[in-house]
Coordinates of C-alpha atoms in Angstrom, one line a residue:
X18 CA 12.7 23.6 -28.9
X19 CA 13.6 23.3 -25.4
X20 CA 11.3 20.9 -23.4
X21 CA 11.1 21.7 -19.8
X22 CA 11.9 18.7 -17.7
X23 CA 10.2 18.9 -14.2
X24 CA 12.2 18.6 -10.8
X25 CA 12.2 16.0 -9.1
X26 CA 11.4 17.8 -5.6
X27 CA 8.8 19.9 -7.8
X28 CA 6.6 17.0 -8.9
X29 CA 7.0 14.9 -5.6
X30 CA 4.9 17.7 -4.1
X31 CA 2.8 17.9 -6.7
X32 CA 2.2 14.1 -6.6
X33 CA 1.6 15.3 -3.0
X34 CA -0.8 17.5 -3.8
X35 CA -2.7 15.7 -5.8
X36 CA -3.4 13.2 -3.7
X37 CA -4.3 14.6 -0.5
X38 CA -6.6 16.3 -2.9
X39 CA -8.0 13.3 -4.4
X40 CA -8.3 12.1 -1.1
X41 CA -10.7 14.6 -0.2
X42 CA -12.7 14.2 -3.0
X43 CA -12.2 18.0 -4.2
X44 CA -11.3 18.7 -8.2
X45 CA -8.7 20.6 -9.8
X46 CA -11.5 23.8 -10.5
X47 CA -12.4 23.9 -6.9
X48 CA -8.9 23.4 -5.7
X49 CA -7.8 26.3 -8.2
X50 CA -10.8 28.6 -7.2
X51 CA -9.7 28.2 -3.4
X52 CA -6.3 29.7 -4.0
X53 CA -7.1 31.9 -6.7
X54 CA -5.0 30.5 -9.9
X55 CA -6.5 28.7 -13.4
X56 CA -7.4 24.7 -13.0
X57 CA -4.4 24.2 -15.6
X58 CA -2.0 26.0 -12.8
X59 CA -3.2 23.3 -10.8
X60 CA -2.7 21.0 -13.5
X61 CA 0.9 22.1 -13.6
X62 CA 1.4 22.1 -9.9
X63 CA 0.4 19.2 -9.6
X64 CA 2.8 17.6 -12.6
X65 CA 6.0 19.3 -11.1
X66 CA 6.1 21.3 -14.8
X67 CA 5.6 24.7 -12.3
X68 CA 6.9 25.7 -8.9
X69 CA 5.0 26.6 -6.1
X70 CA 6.2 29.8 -4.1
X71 CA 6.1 29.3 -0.3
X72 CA 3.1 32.2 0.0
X73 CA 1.1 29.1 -2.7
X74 CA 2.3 26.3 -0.8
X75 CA 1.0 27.4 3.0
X76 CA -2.6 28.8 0.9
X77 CA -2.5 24.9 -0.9
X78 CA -1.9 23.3 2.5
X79 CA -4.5 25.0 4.1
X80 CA -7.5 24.5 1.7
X81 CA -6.2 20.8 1.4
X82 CA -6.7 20.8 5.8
X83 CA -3.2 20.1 6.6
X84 CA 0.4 21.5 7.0
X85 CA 3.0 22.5 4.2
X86 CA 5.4 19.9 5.7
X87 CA 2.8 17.3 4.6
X88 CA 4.3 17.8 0.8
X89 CA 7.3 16.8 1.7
X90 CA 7.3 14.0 4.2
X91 CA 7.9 10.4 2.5
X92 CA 7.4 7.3 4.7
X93 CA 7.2 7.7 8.1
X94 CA 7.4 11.5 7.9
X95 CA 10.9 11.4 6.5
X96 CA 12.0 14.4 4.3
X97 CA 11.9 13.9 0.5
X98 CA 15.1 11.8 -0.8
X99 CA 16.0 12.3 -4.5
X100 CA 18.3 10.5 -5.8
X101 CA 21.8 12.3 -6.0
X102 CA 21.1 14.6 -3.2
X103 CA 21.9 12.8 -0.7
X104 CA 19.0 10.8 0.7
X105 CA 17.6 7.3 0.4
X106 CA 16.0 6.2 -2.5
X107 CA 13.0 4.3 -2.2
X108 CA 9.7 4.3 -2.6
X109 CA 6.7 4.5 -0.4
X110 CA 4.3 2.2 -1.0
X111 CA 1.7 4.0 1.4
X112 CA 1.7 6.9 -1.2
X113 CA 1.8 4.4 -4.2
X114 CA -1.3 3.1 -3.0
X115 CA -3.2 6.1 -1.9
X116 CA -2.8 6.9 -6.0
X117 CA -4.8 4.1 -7.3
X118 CA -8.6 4.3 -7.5
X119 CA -8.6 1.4 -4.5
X120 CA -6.6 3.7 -2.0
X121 CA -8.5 6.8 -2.5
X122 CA -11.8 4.9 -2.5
X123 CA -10.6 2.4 0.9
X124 CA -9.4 5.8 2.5
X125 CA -12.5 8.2 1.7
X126 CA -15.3 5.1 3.3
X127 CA -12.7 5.0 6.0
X128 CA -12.6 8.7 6.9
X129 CA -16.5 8.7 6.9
X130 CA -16.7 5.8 10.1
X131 CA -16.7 7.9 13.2
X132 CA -17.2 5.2 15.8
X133 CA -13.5 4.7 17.0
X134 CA -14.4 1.0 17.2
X135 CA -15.5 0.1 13.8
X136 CA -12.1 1.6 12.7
X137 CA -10.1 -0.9 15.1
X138 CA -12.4 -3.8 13.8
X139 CA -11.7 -2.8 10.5
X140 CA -8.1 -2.2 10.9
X141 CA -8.1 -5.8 13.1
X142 CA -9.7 -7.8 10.1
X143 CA -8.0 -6.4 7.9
X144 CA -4.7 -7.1 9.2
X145 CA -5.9 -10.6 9.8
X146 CA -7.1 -11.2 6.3
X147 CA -3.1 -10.0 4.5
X148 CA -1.5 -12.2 7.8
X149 CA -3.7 -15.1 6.2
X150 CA -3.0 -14.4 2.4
X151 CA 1.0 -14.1 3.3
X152 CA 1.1 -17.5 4.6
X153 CA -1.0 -18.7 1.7
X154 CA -4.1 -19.2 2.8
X155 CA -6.8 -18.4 0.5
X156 CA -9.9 -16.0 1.3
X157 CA -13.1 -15.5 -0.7
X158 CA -16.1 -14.0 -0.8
X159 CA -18.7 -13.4 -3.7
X160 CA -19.8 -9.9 -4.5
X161 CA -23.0 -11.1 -3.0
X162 CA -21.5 -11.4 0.1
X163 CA -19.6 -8.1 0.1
X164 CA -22.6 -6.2 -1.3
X165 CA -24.8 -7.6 1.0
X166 CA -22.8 -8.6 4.0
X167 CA -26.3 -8.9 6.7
X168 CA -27.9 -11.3 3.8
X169 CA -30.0 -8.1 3.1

């Protein structure tokens, strides 16, 4: 039995996919529904075990609100590096983080603060706070405090 082995370019933009949709807060059965294909298709897609077509691809990037490029861009809107075809090889820890629970939840409460500056406070403490912990200086705060930040 021959097992399929995905491509490496094929499940970076799935991985791609999958996360901007994540990040949205959208599910495979609305994502499939969107661009007319089964939820396993997007299962698929989204695994690198099928390839998109380009027609797919531009119908994916708009429903996820952004451009097909967007799939292939790694770091600092670099194009995709695999290794053995000629590009650097390593890995973006931006996207790594986005694909935990804490990056997608971080992100989605970020995207809901409109006032421009809330964001730059939050951005400004919490550049402050991993300045602090990377010279070793400790910072802590209970649940309570975190929960209930206005002693509410």
């Amino acid at each position: 039995m021959n097992v399929k082995t995905p491509n490496a370019i094929d499940s970076y933009v799935g991985a791609r996919i999958r996360t901007r949709r994540q990040l949205l807060g959208m599910s495979q059965e609305r994502l499939a529904e969107q661009i007319g294909v089964t939820f396993q298709q997007v299962q698929k897609y989204e695994k690198g075990i099928n390839r998109i077509g380009a027609s797919r691809l531009q119908r994916i990037a708009e429903v996820l609100h952004t451009s097909p490029s967007f799939f292939f861009e790694q770091g600092d809107s670099e194009p995709v590096a695999v290794p053995g075809l000629g590009g650097r090889d390593r890995t973006d820890p931006v996207a790594e983080f986005l694909q935990t629970k804490e990056g997608l939840v971080l992100n989605r409460a970020f995207l809901k603060i409109a006032d421009p500056h809330i964001r730059a406070s939050i951005i400004a403490l919490v550049t402050a706070m991993g300045q602090a912990e990377s010279r070793g200086l400790t910072i802590s705060a209970s649940t309570t405090d975190i929960s209930h930040p206005l002693g509410e």
